[in-house]
Amino acid sequence: MGGVDAAGAWHADGEVLGAYSDGRLDAAGRWSVEAHLTSCAACRLQARALVDPARLRRLRAALIEAVDVPRAGVVERLLVRLGVADHTVRVLAATPALRGSWLLAVATTLAFAVLAAWVSRGADATMWLLCVAPLLPLAGIAVAYGPGIDPTYEIGLAAPLGSFRLLLLRAATVLGTSTLLAAAASLMLPRLGWGAAGWLLPSLGLTACSLALATTIEPLRAFGITAGAWVVAVAVTVAPPPPSSVLFSAAGQVAFATLALLAAVVMMVRRGRFEADRGFDTTPRFAARRLR
Amino acid sequence: MTTPASTVQARDLTMTFGRTRALDGVSFELVPGVTGLLGPNGAGKTTLLRVLATVSAPDAGSVLTLGLDPRRTDQRLDLRGRLGYMPQEPGFHAHFTAFEFVDYVAILKELHQRRARHEEVRRVLELVGLDAVRRKKIKALSGGMRRRVALAQALLGDPDLLILDEPTAGLDPEQRLRFRELVGQLGEGRTVLLSTHQTEDVVALCQQVMMLHLGKLRFTGTPLELAGLAQGHVWHSHKRDPGALGAWRTGTGQHRNIGNPPAGADLLEPTLEDGYLLLLGGDQFEEVAA
């Protein structure tokens, strides 16, 4: 293990220090050597010469990484636990729909819809929730990306990450959170049944339709148009008494599922156009929509 | 002909917003080192920097940056990975800490490997002197510190081209000094283009200077050459010379005049600011710039 020098001081031998430097010692051996190194300058000097600088840099980086990374928020930690990549989680964390104030606003809106259902308790009890729920993801995504909305929009344009990918990531986050909250609201309705989930396919269809439209016009305008179309459709089709709408019938649900699929195809086909529109593109059609 | 060392070659860049011609046939080349872009408000500086940062497209003209053509999608993405851009009014996700914000931009720059990315974030925050406040939320940082956060994100990935839009605006003299030190170091071995109103920044930092006015490039050259334009056009007098294009009272009580001096005027050695003001001064001095 070691030997004694002329002055009577004990020193670790080179083989032990080499094994320590390479990380080949077991825990007990490491602790023994480290306890000795704290009090022996000669052995410290010898060990320093034996350590591979690249390994030392790796260890230092690992140590800093372990102690210096800021603690992520609750939602971020949850998403990482669910298997979402940490870099994706960081991008999602910049989405307003993951912030408390937005979630509170959505929850409050849904609470009013549920309250209205309990107050009426009639055949129209679910109608408020069915009409309101599909609008929530549209509003959330509309304020998640675009010039004047995303504070880092300009910095993002000068970065290589695709703009459409960023929009899709944020759209998925908004859709996910608003769907979870709307599902919870559905469970609180006075009458449970499949009819209470009638908002789900319209929600998916309208969101996909807005994203497809955003490959042609500004996202904010795309979501505004889709939301307006939904409001008009509800106003025209909801017919008392008792309040019902073809939008929530079986045929309506099939139509929204089809719309979602078609819109997804359009999105995939036209996503390149969305990327080209944001940033250096000389197509005159897009000239009016650039930053100034 | 282009010189082999040039990193940016811009040809006849033109861009209009409604009736305003923000860029009017602008052509230039940039070489490694720090180049200052001078010009008054509305000169077209920000528009030009946005074009170079691939944030905006010109109506006409072409630009080749680091040998890449931003009109081609693959080359544009490659170029974005090699440039750093600090906008004039950088936006922040204020609920992020300084570390989280720079980390977020690092992800936009597609630095996905977690440990390597975090190391890079620490490196750039240390470089701008924000290591100690990296855990503070952006909303708790001063204006000067926020600008340094914005600079830090531009330095991610050690870019070959650094585009800084008025980086010293709103900084106090001490912060400006630190900024100059840093940008001066960054200019060694890479191309830095910074726009500014501050002629002192150009004198202190830049090897080259360009001046933009009403969308036109009015001058390219060295700071010394810009100052030299005013040679024989700066004089002092006890009272403001009515024939001067511009004049102001200095601390000595004398008036410093710029323009066409009267016969026998007491001429002064011009500064870069004199050259800049002279170029801004009016059409009668256009021949001076030619």
XYZ file of C-alpha atoms in Angstrom:
582
model
C 0.000 0.000 0.000
C 2.825 2.399 0.815
C 6.027 3.094 2.630
C 7.723 5.422 5.084
C 10.136 8.144 3.973
C 13.372 9.262 5.644
C 11.481 11.663 7.885
C 9.228 8.878 9.097
C 6.156 10.035 7.181
C 3.985 7.404 5.472
C 3.233 7.737 1.721
C 0.997 5.812 -0.634
C 2.878 3.900 -3.310
C 2.687 4.725 -7.009
C 0.563 1.687 -7.888
C -2.156 2.654 -5.429
C -2.127 6.261 -6.548
C -2.280 5.127 -10.168
C -5.289 2.912 -9.455
C -6.933 5.803 -7.600
C -6.235 8.209 -10.462
C -7.716 5.810 -13.014
C -10.814 5.160 -10.897
C -9.964 1.487 -10.372
C -10.139 1.458 -6.555
C -13.237 0.324 -4.669
C -15.070 2.768 -2.400
C -13.109 1.870 0.736
C -9.794 2.240 -1.103
C -10.849 5.616 -2.566
C -11.838 6.988 0.814
C -8.533 5.808 2.365
C -6.460 7.440 -0.360
C -8.516 10.647 -0.239
C -8.171 10.840 3.547
C -4.408 10.566 3.133
C -4.215 13.028 0.229
C -5.892 15.751 2.284
C -2.913 15.754 4.645
C 0.018 14.799 2.356
C 1.267 17.335 -0.171
C 3.890 14.927 -1.601
C 1.262 12.287 -2.480
C -1.070 14.952 -3.878
C 1.715 16.055 -6.183
C 2.395 12.484 -7.271
C -1.318 11.751 -7.819
C -1.748 14.924 -9.857
C 0.887 13.746 -12.309
C -0.875 10.404 -12.719
C -4.370 11.738 -13.427
C -5.484 11.774 -17.038
C -6.424 15.448 -17.723
C -9.292 14.379 -19.997
C -10.772 12.219 -17.227
C -10.363 15.062 -14.772
C -12.245 17.411 -17.119
C -15.032 14.835 -17.531
C -15.317 14.372 -13.774
C -15.334 18.111 -13.167
C -18.048 18.599 -15.793
C -20.103 15.788 -14.269
C -19.719 17.287 -10.806
C -20.745 20.748 -11.953
C -23.661 19.271 -13.882
C -24.793 17.415 -10.765
C -24.719 20.390 -8.432
C -25.188 23.451 -10.603
C -28.198 22.895 -12.861
C -31.195 24.919 -11.734
C -34.075 22.866 -10.372
C -36.796 22.500 -12.968
C -40.420 23.378 -12.244
C -43.060 20.832 -11.271
C -44.514 20.433 -14.767
C -41.043 20.170 -16.320
C -40.023 17.458 -13.865
C -43.255 15.598 -14.516
C -42.730 15.677 -18.275
C -39.140 14.409 -17.910
C -40.448 11.550 -15.742
C -42.963 10.755 -18.453
C -40.045 10.253 -20.829
C -40.061 13.560 -22.722
C -36.512 14.607 -23.708
C -35.108 17.358 -21.496
C -34.455 19.707 -24.430
C -38.054 19.294 -25.576
C -39.259 20.002 -22.054
C -37.242 23.232 -21.953
C -38.838 24.373 -25.203
C -42.283 23.471 -23.864
C -41.585 25.395 -20.660
C -41.570 28.574 -22.753
C -45.192 27.879 -23.740
C -47.673 30.151 -21.952
C -50.105 27.193 -21.682
C -47.806 25.544 -19.158
C -47.845 28.577 -16.896
C -50.082 28.778 -13.858
C -51.942 31.888 -14.979
C -53.034 30.290 -18.260
C -54.030 27.014 -16.640
C -56.046 28.976 -14.080
C -57.821 30.917 -16.839
C -58.726 27.695 -18.677
C -59.862 26.003 -15.457
C -62.026 29.013 -14.554
C -63.674 29.047 -18.000
C -64.441 25.342 -17.740
C -65.704 25.776 -14.173
C -68.260 28.307 -15.409
C -69.403 25.848 -18.095
C -69.811 23.128 -15.465
C -71.608 25.560 -13.146
C -74.017 26.486 -15.950
C -74.730 22.789 -16.463
C -75.539 22.294 -12.784
C -77.751 25.387 -12.707
C -79.790 24.352 -15.779
C -79.739 20.584 -15.060
C -81.852 20.169 -18.195
C -81.242 18.447 -21.499
C -78.913 21.330 -22.464
C -76.676 20.766 -19.450
C -73.649 19.706 -21.477
C -74.056 22.270 -24.263
C -71.983 25.041 -22.628
C -69.006 22.777 -22.130
C -69.322 21.262 -25.617
C -69.299 24.706 -27.222
C -66.552 26.273 -25.083
C -64.016 23.429 -24.785
C -62.904 23.368 -28.476
C -62.093 27.098 -28.292
C -59.589 26.712 -25.443
C -56.732 25.024 -27.351
C -57.242 27.479 -30.213
C -56.782 30.423 -27.864
C -53.802 28.775 -26.158
C -51.933 28.004 -29.381
C -52.719 31.429 -30.845
C -50.769 33.039 -27.984
C -47.938 30.494 -28.086
C -46.055 31.443 -31.244
C -45.634 34.349 -33.642
C -44.267 37.890 -34.006
C -45.339 40.144 -31.148
C -46.457 37.072 -29.158
C -43.373 34.984 -28.575
C -40.740 37.247 -26.949
C -37.920 35.223 -28.486
C -39.500 35.017 -31.942
C -36.724 37.030 -33.623
C -33.917 35.151 -31.879
C -35.675 31.913 -32.838
C -35.808 32.895 -36.504
C -32.034 33.278 -36.570
C -31.605 29.799 -35.009
C -31.594 26.518 -36.917
C -34.496 24.806 -35.073
C -37.450 24.591 -37.443
C -40.235 27.107 -36.805
C -42.953 24.618 -37.672
C -41.521 22.062 -35.276
C -41.576 24.715 -32.560
C -45.209 25.557 -33.344
C -46.194 21.864 -33.355
C -44.457 21.226 -30.031
C -46.250 24.112 -28.426
C -49.561 23.189 -30.063
C -49.257 19.656 -28.687
C -48.600 21.055 -25.209
C -51.566 23.386 -25.313
C -53.857 20.702 -26.730
C -52.673 18.232 -24.093
C -53.228 20.513 -21.112
C -56.575 21.873 -22.295
C -57.805 18.351 -23.131
C -56.887 17.112 -19.659
C -58.689 20.024 -18.003
C -61.742 19.684 -20.260
C -61.869 15.949 -19.545
C -61.826 16.695 -15.825
C -64.626 19.226 -16.353
C -66.659 16.613 -18.272
C -66.465 14.275 -15.301
C -68.024 16.981 -13.126
C -71.126 17.387 -15.283
C -74.467 16.407 -13.725
C -75.104 13.813 -16.454
C -72.252 11.594 -17.489
C -72.226 9.811 -20.810
C -70.441 9.723 -24.135
C -72.229 12.905 -25.109
C -70.199 14.777 -22.484
C -67.028 14.044 -24.490
C -68.502 15.475 -27.683
C -66.015 18.380 -27.559
C -62.962 16.139 -28.071
C -63.090 15.515 -31.827
C -64.155 19.109 -32.661
C -61.222 20.229 -30.507
C -58.780 18.036 -32.451
C -60.314 18.913 -35.811
C -60.286 22.661 -35.230
C -56.727 22.652 -33.877
C -55.418 20.616 -36.811
C -57.362 22.807 -39.220
C -55.818 25.966 -37.676
C -52.302 24.553 -37.915
C -52.874 23.607 -41.565
C -54.185 27.117 -42.215
C -51.095 28.565 -40.460
C -48.944 27.215 -43.302
C -50.645 29.806 -45.519
C -51.425 32.761 -43.251
C -50.104 34.070 -39.917
C -50.815 31.629 -37.051
C -52.723 34.241 -35.026
C -55.036 34.953 -37.963
C -55.420 31.236 -38.722
C -56.558 30.481 -35.186
C -58.830 33.537 -35.143
C -60.562 32.457 -38.353
C -61.067 28.895 -37.126
C -62.391 30.063 -33.753
C -64.751 32.493 -35.509
C -65.987 29.723 -37.806
C -66.677 27.520 -34.777
C -68.631 30.256 -33.000
C -70.723 30.875 -36.140
C -71.300 27.131 -36.614
C -72.443 26.780 -32.999
C -74.729 29.829 -33.253
C -76.309 28.546 -36.468
C -76.700 24.881 -35.541
C -77.637 24.936 -31.864
C -81.415 24.718 -32.020
C -83.739 24.706 -29.007
C -85.747 23.068 -27.602
C -84.006 21.079 -26.267
C -80.655 22.561 -27.332
C -78.799 20.227 -29.661
C -76.443 20.593 -32.590
C -75.473 18.495 -35.534
C -71.883 19.347 -34.576
C -72.088 16.915 -31.671
C -74.102 14.222 -33.444
C -72.456 11.016 -34.683
C -72.219 12.469 -38.204
C -70.645 15.644 -36.826
C -68.066 13.661 -34.876
C -67.099 11.671 -37.971
C -66.810 14.923 -39.913
C -64.432 16.419 -37.320
C -62.314 13.257 -37.224
C -62.049 13.396 -41.020
C -61.220 17.104 -40.870
C -58.407 16.385 -38.383
C -56.909 13.730 -40.644
C -57.126 15.867 -43.765
C -55.625 18.850 -41.957
C -52.750 16.668 -40.701
C -51.988 15.670 -44.301
C -52.065 19.314 -45.423
C -49.732 20.244 -42.546
C -47.193 17.617 -43.482
C -47.280 18.570 -47.139
C -47.014 22.315 -46.539
C -44.710 22.505 -43.523
C -41.779 23.447 -45.780
C -43.759 26.488 -46.891
C -44.175 27.544 -43.249
C -40.413 27.312 -42.670
C -39.591 29.256 -45.818
C -42.042 31.986 -44.876
C -40.256 32.625 -41.618
C -36.956 34.178 -42.403
C -34.998 34.582 -45.579
C -37.406 34.001 -48.418
C -37.819 36.107 -51.499
C -41.229 34.849 -52.562
C -43.237 38.058 -53.154
C -46.395 36.431 -51.718
C -44.802 36.528 -48.282
C -43.149 39.912 -48.571
C -45.916 41.727 -46.709
C -45.655 39.485 -43.665
C -42.063 39.870 -42.642
C -40.757 41.632 -39.601
C -40.196 45.330 -39.821
C -14.140 40.915 -57.442
C -14.382 39.528 -53.920
C -11.441 39.067 -51.647
C -10.899 35.524 -50.388
C -10.993 36.685 -46.783
C -14.460 38.227 -46.947
C -17.075 36.471 -44.836
C -20.098 38.434 -46.066
C -20.663 39.606 -49.622
C -23.810 41.673 -50.095
C -24.906 42.894 -53.530
C -27.549 45.549 -54.249
C -29.698 44.776 -51.231
C -33.019 46.565 -51.534
C -35.964 46.467 -49.169
C -39.041 48.641 -48.890
C -41.740 49.003 -46.263
C -44.689 50.721 -47.893
C -43.266 53.959 -49.264
C -40.122 53.778 -47.177
C -37.042 52.372 -48.845
C -35.187 50.893 -45.867
C -32.337 49.549 -48.013
C -31.516 51.077 -51.361
C -29.013 49.074 -53.383
C -26.622 48.353 -50.527
C -23.432 46.469 -51.475
C -20.472 45.709 -49.246
C -18.117 43.031 -48.014
C -17.185 42.144 -44.459
C -13.880 40.670 -43.357
C -12.876 39.141 -39.997
C -12.578 41.735 -37.249
C -15.039 44.231 -35.813
C -17.009 46.381 -38.235
C -19.165 49.209 -36.941
C -22.412 50.149 -38.666
C -23.164 53.790 -38.017
C -26.281 55.716 -38.914
C -29.073 57.800 -37.425
C -32.458 56.380 -36.447
C -34.322 55.106 -39.488
C -31.147 54.735 -41.535
C -31.884 51.049 -42.218
C -29.330 49.552 -39.819
C -31.706 47.117 -38.131
C -33.194 46.059 -41.472
C -29.729 45.309 -42.822
C -28.746 43.328 -39.731
C -31.978 41.316 -39.925
C -31.239 40.425 -43.531
C -27.737 39.280 -42.589
C -29.138 37.284 -39.647
C -31.560 35.528 -42.074
C -34.520 36.921 -40.122
C -35.781 38.977 -43.081
C -35.452 38.651 -46.824
C -34.614 41.574 -49.105
C -36.919 42.486 -51.991
C -33.926 42.356 -54.317
C -30.221 41.716 -54.173
C -28.186 38.838 -52.846
C -26.014 38.011 -49.894
C -23.447 35.273 -49.474
C -22.469 34.690 -45.861
C -19.637 32.364 -44.851
C -19.896 30.985 -48.364
C -23.570 30.076 -47.870
C -26.607 31.348 -49.747
C -29.507 31.958 -47.306
C -32.041 31.659 -50.130
C -31.392 27.917 -50.151
C -33.094 26.163 -47.231
C -30.270 23.729 -46.433
C -27.611 26.430 -46.572
C -29.790 28.825 -44.550
C -30.099 26.313 -41.692
C -26.366 25.622 -41.850
C -25.677 29.340 -41.733
C -28.003 29.849 -38.751
C -25.917 27.321 -36.862
C -22.817 29.430 -37.474
C -24.061 32.913 -36.654
C -24.948 34.664 -33.425
C -27.559 37.399 -33.438
C -28.428 39.917 -30.754
C -31.556 41.869 -31.785
C -31.984 45.522 -30.954
C -34.801 44.773 -28.526
C -34.224 41.214 -27.423
C -37.257 39.584 -25.856
C -37.031 37.256 -22.869
C -39.156 34.645 -21.200
C -38.985 36.618 -17.976
C -39.962 33.691 -15.736
C -36.807 31.855 -16.824
C -33.545 32.293 -14.945
C -30.568 33.617 -16.933
C -29.288 30.037 -17.181
C -32.638 28.639 -18.304
C -33.086 31.355 -20.918
C -29.663 30.834 -22.494
C -30.245 27.074 -22.252
C -33.533 27.564 -24.124
C -31.804 29.456 -26.945
C -29.085 26.767 -27.005
C -31.834 24.242 -27.753
C -33.164 26.475 -30.537
C -29.599 26.328 -31.850
C -29.953 22.550 -31.742
C -27.406 21.875 -29.005
C -29.300 18.861 -27.703
C -26.743 16.904 -25.707
C -27.598 17.949 -22.175
C -24.217 18.072 -20.478
C -22.378 19.629 -23.409
C -25.177 22.181 -23.764
C -25.062 23.131 -20.103
C -21.283 23.474 -20.279
C -21.698 25.824 -23.230
C -24.334 27.842 -21.363
C -21.988 28.211 -18.386
C -19.147 29.210 -20.699
C -21.043 32.047 -22.379
C -22.541 33.300 -19.109
C -19.051 33.402 -17.605
C -17.771 35.182 -20.706
C -20.258 38.029 -20.265
C -19.668 38.165 -16.500
C -23.054 36.806 -15.448
C -21.883 33.628 -13.785
C -22.851 34.881 -10.345
C -26.450 35.742 -11.274
C -27.187 32.749 -13.504
C -29.834 31.469 -11.085
C -31.680 34.789 -10.933
C -34.870 35.200 -12.886
C -34.582 37.480 -15.904
C -37.277 39.748 -14.496
C -35.046 40.403 -11.463
C -32.047 41.483 -13.573
C -31.137 45.087 -14.412
C -31.356 46.403 -17.987
C -27.582 46.150 -18.403
C -27.555 42.556 -17.189
C -30.380 41.658 -19.565
C -28.376 43.001 -22.471
C -25.502 40.821 -21.361
C -27.853 37.819 -21.260
C -28.842 38.716 -24.819
C -25.170 38.859 -25.781
C -24.527 35.522 -24.069
C -27.164 33.765 -26.175
C -25.574 35.223 -29.319
C -22.218 33.696 -28.324
C -23.568 30.154 -28.056
C -21.722 27.706 -30.266
C -18.788 30.082 -30.785
C -20.246 31.560 -34.002
C -18.114 32.611 -36.968
C -20.279 35.676 -37.541
C -21.632 37.808 -34.724
C -24.356 40.361 -35.488
C -25.062 42.821 -32.679
C -27.786 45.447 -33.017
C -26.978 48.418 -30.784
C -25.436 46.283 -28.048
C -24.334 49.260 -25.935
C -27.690 51.082 -25.914
C -28.785 51.779 -22.351
C -25.511 50.744 -20.748
C -23.727 52.963 -18.234
C -20.082 53.943 -18.957
C -18.618 51.137 -16.844
C -20.830 48.506 -18.471
C -19.989 49.941 -21.877
C -16.285 49.629 -21.120
C -16.709 45.958 -20.168
C -18.738 45.428 -23.289
C -16.024 46.943 -25.447
C -13.388 44.725 -23.850
C -15.480 41.670 -24.538
C -16.450 42.534 -28.109
C -12.834 43.486 -28.832
C -11.752 39.985 -27.758
C -14.552 38.389 -29.759
C -13.429 40.203 -32.885
C -10.140 38.343 -32.895
C -10.515 35.604 -35.465
C -14.184 36.100 -36.325
C -16.390 38.649 -38.002
C -18.366 40.966 -35.747
C -20.828 43.480 -37.147
C -22.309 45.879 -34.636
C -24.673 48.738 -35.232
C -24.441 51.750 -32.990
C -25.191 55.431 -32.589
C -22.067 55.796 -30.503
C -19.070 57.005 -32.495
C -16.889 56.348 -29.411
C -17.742 52.643 -29.688
C -16.515 52.633 -33.264
C -13.290 54.445 -32.366
C -12.647 52.073 -29.480
C -13.539 48.812 -31.189
C -13.773 48.769 -34.934
C -11.230 48.104 -37.640
C -13.809 48.922 -40.298
C -16.806 51.213 -40.352
C -19.837 51.518 -42.607
C -22.286 54.368 -42.555
C -25.871 53.977 -43.639
C -28.196 56.924 -44.191
C -31.726 56.808 -45.617
C -31.152 53.257 -46.809
C -27.986 54.059 -48.741
C -24.475 53.077 -47.824
C -22.680 56.404 -47.602
C -19.278 55.262 -46.438
C -17.129 52.166 -46.001
C -13.579 52.316 -44.780
C -11.506 52.556 -41.638
C -12.413 54.822 -38.707
C -9.340 56.893 -39.575
C -10.588 57.364 -43.131
C -14.015 58.436 -41.872
C -12.377 61.005 -39.596
C -10.176 62.052 -42.525
C -13.259 63.073 -44.521
C -13.591 66.039 -42.197
C -9.975 67.138 -42.662
C -10.092 70.876 -43.340
C -13.783 71.066 -42.399
C -13.542 71.511 -38.625
C -12.550 74.764 -37.009
C -13.110 76.587 -33.794
C -14.249 80.113 -33.117
C -15.381 82.292 -30.221
C -18.945 82.439 -31.558
C -20.982 79.976 -33.518
C -20.020 80.415 -37.158
C -23.229 81.178 -39.080
C -21.785 79.482 -42.173
C -21.194 76.199 -40.340
C -23.244 73.148 -41.088
C -23.248 72.348 -37.391
C -21.585 73.792 -34.304
C -21.568 73.370 -30.556
C -19.999 75.050 -27.589
C -17.238 72.948 -26.030
C -16.077 72.858 -22.430
C -13.369 75.434 -23.161
C -16.004 78.009 -24.131
C -14.943 77.836 -27.789
C -17.321 76.734 -30.545
C -16.461 73.718 -32.652
C -17.783 74.215 -36.190
C -18.201 71.691 -38.976
C -18.718 72.569 -42.607
C -16.917 74.697 -45.163
C -14.620 76.966 -43.119
C -14.150 80.633 -43.857
C -10.759 81.830 -45.055
C -8.206 81.985 -42.261
C -10.253 79.754 -39.938
C -8.459 78.085 -37.060
C -8.668 74.484 -38.280
C -8.815 71.532 -35.888
C -7.822 67.906 -36.176
C -11.051 66.061 -37.040
C -12.478 63.143 -35.103
C -14.531 60.239 -36.412
C -17.621 61.996 -35.087
C -16.791 65.044 -37.219
C -16.575 62.838 -40.313
C -19.865 61.162 -39.434
C -21.664 64.477 -38.831
C -20.259 65.901 -42.019
C -21.622 62.968 -44.023
C -25.010 63.421 -42.394
C -24.842 67.134 -42.938
C -26.310 67.622 -46.364
C -26.104 67.058 -50.074
C -23.505 69.771 -50.491
C -20.992 67.477 -48.837
C -21.709 64.438 -50.927
C -18.625 65.072 -53.025
C -16.566 64.765 -49.867
C -17.789 61.211 -49.385
C -17.318 60.216 -52.997
